[in-house]
Amino acid sequence: MTRQTRTTLTRRGFGTLIAASAATLATPGLLRANTNGRLLVVGGGFGGASAARFARINYPDVSVTLVEPQTSFVTCPYGNLILGGRKQLSDITHSYDGLRARGVQVIHDRAQEIDAEGHRVTLAGGDVLDYDKLILSPGIALRWNAIEGYDEAASEVFPHAWWGGDGSQITTLRAQLEALPEGGVVGMAIPDNPFRCPPGPYERISMIAHHLKQANPTAKILAFDSKDGFAKQGLFQDAWEELYGDMIEWIPASQDGRIMRVDTENKLFVSEFGEEHHVDLGNVIPPQYAAGIARDAGLANDSGWVPVNPRSFEAEAARDIHVIGDANVGAPMPKSGYIANSTAKTAVTAALAEISGRPAWDDPVYFNTCYSHAGEDYGISVAAIFRPTDDGFEATPDSGGVSPSGPLSEMSRNRRLEARYADAWYASITDDMFS
Amino acid sequence: MRTRLLLPTTLALAMAAWPAVAQPDGPMLAEACAGCHGQAGAGQGAISDLRGYDRDAFLLVWAEFAADERPATIMNRIARGYTEADVEALADFFSSLE
């Protein structure tokens, strides 16, 4: 097939999509002739929901099934704004009804086991689903006890709030923040790379400070970090100084910032060199790896993450399983919602090329923007454009990067605009997943 | 006006770093825009509507972003990451939308 023919086919597909989108919404999916292949999507987050929606819209003859244990999705992005008192849980909770209306069969159960050879996934409830192609977007698991004493039970006392789940982690952290004694100490433990949402901990510091500045201005935030640098560091540190004075102390690994043990009973963080820090409130973001289902299926390497083909996202260890989102080895791409969304679409074109006859997007471009709120009307961003290489991913030279730095007196318009664009990003990306 | 339509040297150099691809897939490239600019370029909140954007104006504005000749928060950083052919495919796509 020539290049020209390819492009024409692709465009016609999208033209039809746009013209038909209103009708598509109104058409019950089960009435469609879903006879030409079965796409199974495991995980209904930024990767999985985007993949299911994109597949449903662009491949009307392929049946699309989504397996996700939660009956609604709580985003990690914008969770920090709950801590800042600027959003409620309902603002960041999304229904799967939009995907259902498009004809995605949504099953609320936990995918338990993958039989890669047999092309089958067994659910916790006992059902077995056959697939032709599997999009696996299972997200992360927390490495319990990687920090001594930090297990699931400890996370009830020192919340991680690093997955959306049913929203209870983030609302618990918010409640603890409101109950913080006057002048109390908030301790945060932040992991080394790679981990989900690289700027997330620092936006969280900002939003906690934003709350405390009004509610508890003599409180302190001690941010213990297992590394010596972080995403948008200069911008965050400028904002902290400008907005929150000396409320925030960031302690890098080189200054004994690595937390090795926590004691929830005595409310202690214990550092690498044995220093004990008493905290009134502890937020522990532990080290992470790919969710259990991916590791159990033998898809991950020794790092705990899943190596994939950089053009198709097919797992190196198994045919017909495309692993997207935070679970894969994507560096230098960040483990972000935008990257999960962007790569989901490429993965779907690769997975369904054979079945549909529509060629895969074989010269893909992967796109990321991460906005963070450092305060009221104070948005900052990092953007990057990535492309596949022979054995991984590469940021496009001389592009992307972070918002310009400078004193707030000169940058206030830029910060205000980026805060508004961040809100629009949130609305757009969640539309691209769930509408 | 003609001269402004020419791509600035910095952009041309950035583009030269990538092998020329005859026909980038405009609709697929534009999928990435949906994360901020909304479904099919329809805009969202403070972020602009791209539907029916005049093709030449799109190319001009993009080149100005890439060259830091136009006030921007983020599009200047983003614009520099795409090849000339990519941008033409995006211009074709968004100008074709209603």
Coordinates of C-alpha atoms in Angstrom, one line a residue:
Chain A
M1 CA 0.0 0.0 0.0
T2 CA 1.4 3.4 -0.9
R3 CA 1.8 6.2 1.5
Q4 CA -0.7 8.3 -0.4
T5 CA -3.4 5.6 -0.1
R6 CA -2.7 5.3 3.6
T7 CA -3.1 8.9 4.3
T8 CA -6.3 9.1 2.4
L9 CA -7.8 6.2 4.3
T10 CA -6.8 7.7 7.6
R11 CA -8.3 11.0 6.8
R12 CA -11.5 9.5 5.6
G13 CA -11.8 7.6 8.9
F14 CA -11.4 10.7 10.9
G15 CA -13.8 12.8 8.7
T16 CA -16.5 10.2 9.2
L17 CA -15.8 10.2 12.9
I18 CA -16.3 13.9 13.3
A19 CA -19.4 14.0 11.2
A20 CA -20.9 11.1 13.0
S21 CA -19.9 11.9 16.6
A22 CA -23.4 13.1 17.6
A23 CA -25.1 10.1 16.1
T24 CA -22.5 7.8 17.7
L25 CA -23.4 9.0 21.2
A26 CA -27.0 8.2 20.7
T27 CA -26.4 4.7 19.2
P28 CA -26.5 1.9 21.7
G29 CA -23.2 0.1 21.3
L30 CA -24.7 -3.4 21.6
L31 CA -26.6 -2.9 18.4
R32 CA -23.4 -2.5 16.4
A33 CA -21.9 -5.2 14.4
N34 CA -19.0 -5.9 16.7
T35 CA -17.9 -8.9 14.8
N36 CA -14.4 -8.0 13.6
G37 CA -12.0 -8.6 16.4
R38 CA -12.0 -8.2 20.1
L39 CA -10.0 -5.5 21.9
L40 CA -9.8 -5.9 25.6
V41 CA -8.6 -2.9 27.7
V42 CA -7.5 -3.6 31.3
G43 CA -7.5 -0.5 33.5
G44 CA -9.8 2.5 33.1
G45 CA -7.5 5.4 33.9
F46 CA -5.7 7.9 31.7
G47 CA -4.3 5.2 29.4
G48 CA -7.1 2.7 29.4
A49 CA -10.1 5.0 29.2
S50 CA -8.4 7.0 26.4
A51 CA -7.6 3.8 24.5
A52 CA -11.1 2.4 24.8
R53 CA -12.7 5.7 23.7
F54 CA -10.3 6.1 20.8
A55 CA -10.8 2.5 19.6
R56 CA -14.6 2.8 19.9
I57 CA -14.6 6.0 17.8
N58 CA -12.2 4.9 15.1
Y59 CA -12.7 1.2 14.8
P60 CA -16.5 0.7 14.8
D61 CA -16.2 -2.9 13.7
V62 CA -14.0 -3.9 16.6
S63 CA -15.6 -4.8 19.9
V64 CA -14.1 -2.9 22.9
T65 CA -14.3 -4.2 26.4
L66 CA -12.9 -2.3 29.4
V67 CA -12.2 -3.9 32.7
E68 CA -11.8 -1.6 35.7
P69 CA -12.6 -2.4 39.4
Q70 CA -13.7 1.1 40.4
T71 CA -17.2 2.1 39.3
S72 CA -16.1 5.7 38.9
F73 CA -12.6 7.2 38.3
V74 CA -10.9 9.6 40.7
T75 CA -8.1 11.4 38.9
C76 CA -4.7 11.8 40.6
P77 CA -4.3 15.1 38.7
Y78 CA -6.1 17.8 40.6
G79 CA -6.2 15.7 43.7
N80 CA -3.7 18.1 45.2
L81 CA -6.3 20.9 44.7
I82 CA -8.5 19.1 47.2
L83 CA -5.7 19.5 49.8
G84 CA -5.5 23.1 48.9
G85 CA -9.3 23.5 49.5
R86 CA -10.0 24.5 45.9
K87 CA -11.7 21.3 44.7
Q88 CA -14.0 18.7 46.1
L89 CA -13.8 15.0 45.5
S90 CA -16.9 15.2 43.1
D91 CA -14.9 17.6 40.9
I92 CA -12.3 15.0 40.1
T93 CA -14.6 11.9 39.9
H94 CA -15.6 10.7 36.5
S95 CA -18.3 8.3 35.4
Y96 CA -17.8 5.5 32.8
D97 CA -21.3 6.2 31.4
G98 CA -19.9 8.2 28.5
L99 CA -17.8 5.2 27.4
R100 CA -20.8 2.9 27.8
A101 CA -22.9 5.2 25.7
R102 CA -20.3 5.0 23.0
G103 CA -20.5 1.2 23.0
V104 CA -17.6 0.2 25.2
Q105 CA -18.6 -2.8 27.3
V106 CA -17.5 -1.7 30.8
I107 CA -17.0 -4.5 33.3
H108 CA -16.4 -3.5 36.9
D109 CA -14.2 -6.3 38.2
R110 CA -10.5 -6.7 38.9
A111 CA -8.4 -8.4 36.1
Q112 CA -6.6 -11.1 38.0
E113 CA -4.5 -13.1 35.6
I114 CA -3.4 -13.0 32.0
D115 CA -2.9 -16.1 29.9
A116 CA -0.8 -14.5 27.1
E117 CA -0.5 -17.8 25.2
G118 CA -4.3 -18.5 25.3
H119 CA -5.2 -14.8 24.9
R120 CA -7.4 -14.8 27.9
V121 CA -7.8 -12.7 31.0
T122 CA -9.4 -14.1 34.2
L123 CA -11.3 -11.7 36.4
A124 CA -11.4 -11.8 40.2
G125 CA -15.2 -12.6 40.0
G126 CA -14.3 -15.7 38.0
D127 CA -15.2 -14.6 34.5
V128 CA -12.8 -15.3 31.7
L129 CA -12.5 -12.9 28.8
D130 CA -11.0 -13.9 25.4
Y131 CA -9.2 -11.2 23.4
D132 CA -7.5 -10.8 20.1
K133 CA -5.5 -7.8 21.3
L134 CA -5.0 -6.6 24.9
I135 CA -4.3 -3.0 25.9
L136 CA -2.9 -3.3 29.4
S137 CA -3.0 0.0 31.3
P138 CA -2.9 -1.2 34.9
G139 CA -1.0 1.7 36.5
I140 CA 1.3 1.4 39.4
A141 CA 1.6 -0.7 42.6
L142 CA 3.2 0.7 45.7
R143 CA 6.2 -1.2 47.0
W144 CA 4.9 -1.9 50.5
N145 CA 7.7 -2.2 53.1
A146 CA 10.3 -0.7 50.7
I147 CA 10.2 1.9 53.4
E148 CA 10.4 -0.1 56.6
G149 CA 7.1 0.0 58.4
Y150 CA 5.1 1.4 55.5
D151 CA 2.5 -1.2 54.5
E152 CA -1.1 -1.0 53.6
A153 CA -2.2 -0.7 57.3
A154 CA 0.3 2.1 57.8
S155 CA -1.1 4.0 54.8
E156 CA -4.3 4.5 56.8
V157 CA -2.3 6.6 59.3
F158 CA 0.2 8.1 56.9
P159 CA -1.8 8.3 53.7
H160 CA 0.1 8.0 50.4
A161 CA -2.8 9.5 48.3
W162 CA -0.8 8.4 45.3
W163 CA -3.6 6.6 43.5
G164 CA -7.2 7.7 43.0
G165 CA -8.9 4.5 44.0
D166 CA -12.2 5.3 45.7
G167 CA -10.9 8.8 46.7
S168 CA -10.5 7.8 50.4
Q169 CA -6.7 8.4 50.4
I170 CA -6.9 12.0 49.3
T171 CA -9.9 12.8 51.5
T172 CA -8.2 11.3 54.5
L173 CA -5.1 13.4 53.9
R174 CA -7.3 16.5 53.6
A175 CA -9.1 15.7 56.9
Q176 CA -5.8 15.2 58.6
L177 CA -4.6 18.5 57.3
E178 CA -7.7 20.3 58.7
A179 CA -7.1 18.6 62.0
L180 CA -3.4 19.5 62.2
P181 CA -2.5 21.1 65.5
E182 CA -1.6 24.8 65.4
G183 CA 2.0 25.1 64.4
G184 CA 2.2 21.4 63.6
V185 CA 4.6 19.6 61.3
V186 CA 3.6 18.0 58.0
G187 CA 6.2 15.4 56.9
M188 CA 6.4 14.2 53.3
A189 CA 8.5 11.3 52.1
I190 CA 9.2 11.5 48.3
P191 CA 10.6 8.7 46.3
D192 CA 13.5 8.5 43.8
N193 CA 12.8 8.2 40.1
P194 CA 11.0 6.7 38.3
F195 CA 7.6 7.3 39.8
R196 CA 4.1 8.4 38.9
C197 CA 3.7 12.1 38.2
P198 CA 7.2 13.6 38.7
P199 CA 6.0 17.1 39.6
G200 CA 3.1 15.8 41.7
P201 CA 4.8 15.8 45.1
Y202 CA 5.9 19.4 44.7
E203 CA 2.5 20.6 43.6
R204 CA 1.3 18.8 46.7
I205 CA 3.7 20.7 48.9
S206 CA 2.5 23.9 47.3
M207 CA -1.2 23.1 47.8
I208 CA -0.7 22.0 51.4
A209 CA 1.1 25.3 52.0
H210 CA -1.7 27.2 50.3
H211 CA -4.1 25.7 52.8
L212 CA -1.9 26.2 55.8
K213 CA -1.0 29.8 55.0
Q214 CA -4.6 30.7 55.7
A215 CA -5.7 28.0 58.2
N216 CA -2.5 27.4 60.2
P217 CA 0.2 29.9 59.3
T218 CA 2.7 28.8 61.9
A219 CA 2.7 25.2 60.6
K220 CA 5.8 23.7 58.9
I221 CA 6.2 21.4 55.9
L222 CA 9.2 19.1 55.9
A223 CA 9.6 17.5 52.5
F224 CA 12.1 14.6 52.7
D225 CA 13.3 13.6 49.2
S226 CA 15.1 10.5 48.1
K227 CA 16.8 12.5 45.3
D228 CA 18.7 15.7 44.8
G229 CA 16.6 17.4 42.1
F230 CA 13.0 17.4 40.8
A231 CA 10.7 18.5 38.0
K232 CA 10.3 22.2 37.6
Q233 CA 12.5 22.6 40.7
G234 CA 13.5 26.3 40.2
L235 CA 9.9 27.3 39.4
F236 CA 8.6 25.5 42.5
Q237 CA 11.2 26.9 44.8
D238 CA 10.7 30.4 43.6
A239 CA 7.0 30.0 44.2
W240 CA 7.5 28.6 47.7
E241 CA 9.7 31.5 48.6
E242 CA 7.4 34.1 47.0
L243 CA 4.1 32.7 48.4
Y244 CA 4.9 30.8 51.6
G245 CA 8.1 32.3 53.0
D246 CA 9.9 29.8 55.3
M247 CA 6.9 27.4 55.8
I248 CA 8.5 24.8 53.5
E249 CA 11.8 23.0 54.0
W250 CA 12.9 20.7 51.2
I251 CA 15.5 18.2 52.3
P252 CA 17.3 16.5 49.4
A253 CA 18.9 13.0 49.6
S254 CA 22.4 14.6 49.9
Q255 CA 21.2 16.2 53.1
D256 CA 19.9 13.0 54.6
G257 CA 16.5 13.4 53.0
R258 CA 16.0 9.7 52.2
I259 CA 13.4 8.2 54.6
M260 CA 14.1 4.6 55.3
R261 CA 11.6 3.8 58.1
V262 CA 8.4 5.1 59.4
D263 CA 6.7 4.5 62.7
T264 CA 3.0 5.3 62.6
E265 CA 2.5 4.7 66.3
N266 CA 5.1 7.3 67.4
K267 CA 4.6 9.4 64.3
L268 CA 8.3 9.2 63.2
F269 CA 10.1 9.5 59.9
V270 CA 13.6 7.9 60.2
S271 CA 16.3 8.9 57.7
E272 CA 19.1 7.0 56.1
F273 CA 21.5 8.2 58.8
G274 CA 19.1 7.3 61.6
E275 CA 17.8 10.8 62.3
E276 CA 14.3 10.6 63.8
H277 CA 11.9 13.3 62.8
H278 CA 8.6 13.7 64.6
V279 CA 5.7 14.6 62.4
D280 CA 2.1 15.5 63.3
L281 CA 0.9 14.4 59.9
G282 CA 2.8 12.1 57.5
N283 CA 2.3 11.8 53.8
V284 CA 4.4 8.9 52.5
I285 CA 4.8 8.5 48.7
P286 CA 6.6 5.1 48.5
P287 CA 8.7 3.7 45.7
Q288 CA 6.6 2.1 43.0
Y289 CA 6.5 -0.5 40.2
A290 CA 4.1 -1.8 37.6
A291 CA 0.8 -3.1 38.9
G292 CA 0.8 -6.7 40.0
I293 CA -1.1 -8.1 37.0
A294 CA 1.8 -7.0 34.6
R295 CA 4.5 -8.3 36.9
D296 CA 2.7 -11.6 37.5
A297 CA 2.3 -12.1 33.8
G298 CA 6.1 -11.9 33.5
L299 CA 6.0 -8.7 31.4
A300 CA 8.2 -6.6 33.7
N301 CA 12.0 -6.6 33.8
D302 CA 14.1 -6.5 37.0
S303 CA 13.3 -2.8 37.4
G304 CA 9.6 -3.8 38.0
W305 CA 8.4 -1.9 34.9
V306 CA 7.4 -3.3 31.5
P307 CA 9.8 -2.9 28.5
V308 CA 7.8 -2.2 25.3
N309 CA 8.3 -1.6 21.6
P310 CA 8.5 2.2 21.3
R311 CA 6.3 2.3 18.2
S312 CA 3.6 -0.2 19.1
F313 CA 3.8 -0.5 22.9
E314 CA 3.7 -4.2 22.5
A315 CA 5.4 -5.8 25.5
E316 CA 8.8 -7.2 24.7
A317 CA 7.8 -10.4 26.6
A318 CA 4.5 -11.2 25.0
R319 CA 2.7 -10.9 21.6
D320 CA -0.6 -9.0 21.4
I321 CA -0.3 -7.3 24.8
H322 CA 0.3 -3.5 24.5
V323 CA 1.3 -1.9 27.8
I324 CA 0.6 1.8 28.1
G325 CA 0.6 4.3 30.9
D326 CA 2.7 4.4 34.1
A327 CA 3.4 0.6 34.0
N328 CA 5.8 0.7 31.1
V329 CA 9.5 1.6 30.7
G330 CA 9.0 5.0 29.0
A331 CA 11.9 7.2 30.1
P332 CA 12.7 9.9 29.3
M333 CA 8.9 10.2 28.9
P334 CA 7.3 11.0 32.3
K335 CA 4.8 8.7 33.9
S336 CA 2.0 11.3 33.3
G337 CA -1.6 11.2 32.4
Y338 CA -0.9 13.1 29.2
I339 CA 1.7 10.6 28.0
A340 CA -0.7 7.7 28.9
N341 CA -3.4 9.4 26.8
S342 CA -1.1 10.2 23.9
T343 CA 0.6 6.8 23.7
A344 CA -2.8 5.0 24.1
K345 CA -3.8 6.1 20.7
T346 CA -0.6 5.0 19.0
A347 CA -0.9 1.6 20.8
V348 CA -4.5 1.2 19.6
T349 CA -3.5 1.8 16.0
A350 CA -0.7 -0.7 16.3
A351 CA -2.9 -3.3 18.0
L352 CA -5.7 -3.1 15.5
A353 CA -3.7 -2.6 12.3
E354 CA -4.0 -6.2 11.3
I355 CA -7.6 -6.7 12.3
S356 CA -8.9 -3.5 10.8
G357 CA -6.7 -3.1 7.8
R358 CA -6.1 0.5 8.8
P359 CA -2.3 1.0 9.1
A360 CA -0.6 1.6 12.4
W361 CA 0.7 5.1 13.0
D362 CA 4.3 4.1 12.4
D363 CA 6.0 7.5 12.7
P364 CA 4.3 8.6 15.9
V365 CA 4.9 11.7 18.0
Y366 CA 4.2 11.5 21.7
F367 CA 3.1 14.6 23.5
N368 CA 3.3 15.7 27.1
T369 CA 2.3 18.7 29.1
C370 CA 2.2 18.7 32.9
Y371 CA 0.7 21.8 34.5
S372 CA 1.1 22.3 38.3
H373 CA -0.6 24.8 40.6
A374 CA 1.9 26.4 42.9
G375 CA -0.7 28.8 44.4
E376 CA -3.8 30.8 43.6
D377 CA -3.5 32.0 40.0
Y378 CA 0.0 30.5 39.9
G379 CA 0.3 27.9 37.2
I380 CA 3.6 26.5 35.9
S381 CA 4.2 23.9 33.2
V382 CA 6.6 21.5 31.5
A383 CA 6.1 20.3 27.9
A384 CA 7.9 17.8 25.8
I385 CA 7.6 16.2 22.4
F386 CA 8.9 12.6 22.2
R387 CA 9.6 10.3 19.3
P388 CA 10.5 6.6 19.2
T389 CA 14.1 5.5 18.6
D390 CA 15.4 2.0 17.7
D391 CA 15.3 1.0 21.4
G392 CA 13.4 3.6 23.3
F393 CA 12.2 7.2 23.3
E394 CA 13.9 10.5 22.7
A395 CA 12.8 14.1 23.5
T396 CA 12.9 16.2 20.4
P397 CA 15.9 18.5 20.7
D398 CA 15.6 22.2 21.2
S399 CA 11.9 22.0 22.1
G400 CA 9.7 21.7 25.2
G401 CA 11.0 22.6 28.7
V402 CA 9.5 24.6 31.6
S403 CA 7.8 27.9 32.0
P404 CA 10.1 30.9 32.0
S405 CA 11.4 31.9 35.5
G406 CA 11.4 35.4 36.9
P407 CA 10.1 37.4 39.8
L408 CA 6.4 37.2 40.3
S409 CA 6.1 41.0 39.8
E410 CA 7.1 40.4 36.2
M411 CA 5.6 36.9 35.7
S412 CA 2.2 37.3 37.2
R413 CA 0.3 37.4 33.9
N414 CA 2.1 34.2 32.7
R415 CA 1.4 32.4 36.0
R416 CA -2.3 33.4 35.9
L417 CA -2.7 32.3 32.3
E418 CA -1.1 29.0 33.0
A419 CA -3.4 28.4 36.0
R420 CA -6.3 28.9 33.7
Y421 CA -4.8 26.8 30.9
A422 CA -4.3 24.1 33.5
D423 CA -8.0 24.1 34.3
A424 CA -8.8 23.9 30.6
W425 CA -6.3 21.0 30.2
Y426 CA -8.1 19.1 33.0
A427 CA -11.5 19.6 31.3
S428 CA -10.1 18.6 27.9
I429 CA -8.1 15.6 28.8
T430 CA -10.9 14.1 30.9
D431 CA -13.3 14.7 27.9
D432 CA -10.8 12.8 25.8
M433 CA -11.1 9.9 28.2
F434 CA -14.7 9.8 29.2
S435 CA -17.0 11.9 27.0
Chain B
M1 CA 4.5 39.7 4.9
R2 CA 6.1 37.2 2.6
T3 CA 9.3 37.2 4.5
R4 CA 7.5 36.5 7.8
L5 CA 6.1 33.3 6.3
L6 CA 9.5 31.9 5.9
L7 CA 10.5 29.7 8.7
P8 CA 13.1 31.3 11.1
T9 CA 16.5 29.8 11.0
T10 CA 16.2 28.4 14.5
L11 CA 13.1 26.4 13.6
A12 CA 14.6 25.2 10.4
L13 CA 17.6 23.9 12.3
A14 CA 15.4 22.2 14.9
M15 CA 13.5 20.6 12.1
A16 CA 16.6 19.4 10.3
A17 CA 17.4 17.2 13.3
W18 CA 14.6 14.9 12.2
P19 CA 14.4 12.9 9.0
A20 CA 11.9 14.3 6.6
V21 CA 8.8 12.3 6.4
A22 CA 6.8 12.7 3.3
Q23 CA 3.3 12.9 4.7
P24 CA 2.8 13.0 8.4
D25 CA -0.6 11.9 9.6
G26 CA -2.3 15.2 10.5
P27 CA -5.4 13.7 12.3
M28 CA -3.1 11.5 14.5
L29 CA -0.8 14.4 15.2
A30 CA -3.8 16.5 16.1
E31 CA -5.0 13.9 18.6
A32 CA -2.3 15.2 21.0
C33 CA -3.8 18.7 20.7
A34 CA -7.1 17.4 22.1
G35 CA -5.6 17.1 25.5
C36 CA -5.8 21.0 25.8
H37 CA -7.6 22.3 22.8
G38 CA -10.6 20.1 23.2
Q39 CA -12.3 17.6 20.9
A40 CA -11.5 18.2 17.2
G41 CA -9.9 21.5 18.1
A42 CA -13.2 22.9 19.5
G43 CA -11.4 24.9 22.3
Q44 CA -11.8 24.7 26.0
G45 CA -12.2 27.4 28.6
A46 CA -9.3 29.9 28.0
I47 CA -7.7 27.7 25.3
S48 CA -8.4 28.7 21.7
D49 CA -10.8 27.1 19.2
L50 CA -8.7 25.8 16.2
R51 CA -11.6 24.7 14.0
G52 CA -11.5 26.3 10.5
Y53 CA -8.2 28.1 11.3
D54 CA -6.9 29.6 8.0
R55 CA -4.2 27.4 6.8
D56 CA -1.6 30.2 6.0
A57 CA -2.4 31.9 9.3
F58 CA -1.9 28.7 11.2
L59 CA 1.6 28.3 9.6
L60 CA 2.5 31.9 10.3
V61 CA 1.4 31.8 13.9
W62 CA 3.1 28.5 14.5
A63 CA 6.4 29.9 13.0
E64 CA 6.1 32.9 15.2
F65 CA 5.6 30.8 18.3
A66 CA 8.6 28.7 17.4
A67 CA 10.8 31.8 16.9
D68 CA 9.5 33.4 20.2
E69 CA 8.2 36.3 18.1
R70 CA 4.7 36.0 19.5
P71 CA 3.6 36.2 23.1
A72 CA 3.1 32.7 24.5
T73 CA 3.0 30.8 27.7
I74 CA 3.6 27.3 26.3
M75 CA 3.0 27.1 22.5
N76 CA 6.4 28.6 21.8
R77 CA 8.0 25.6 23.6
I78 CA 5.7 23.1 21.9
A79 CA 6.0 24.6 18.4
R80 CA 9.7 23.9 18.3
G81 CA 9.1 20.2 18.6
Y82 CA 7.4 19.6 15.3
T83 CA 8.8 19.3 11.7
E84 CA 7.7 21.6 8.9
A85 CA 5.8 18.7 7.4
D86 CA 4.1 18.0 10.7
V87 CA 2.9 21.6 11.0
E88 CA 1.6 21.6 7.4
A89 CA -0.3 18.4 8.2
L90 CA -1.8 20.1 11.3
A91 CA -2.7 23.2 9.3
D92 CA -4.4 21.1 6.7
F93 CA -6.3 19.3 9.4
F94 CA -7.5 22.2 11.5
S95 CA -8.3 24.4 8.5
S96 CA -10.6 21.6 7.2
L97 CA -12.7 21.4 10.4
E98 CA -15.9 23.4 10.7

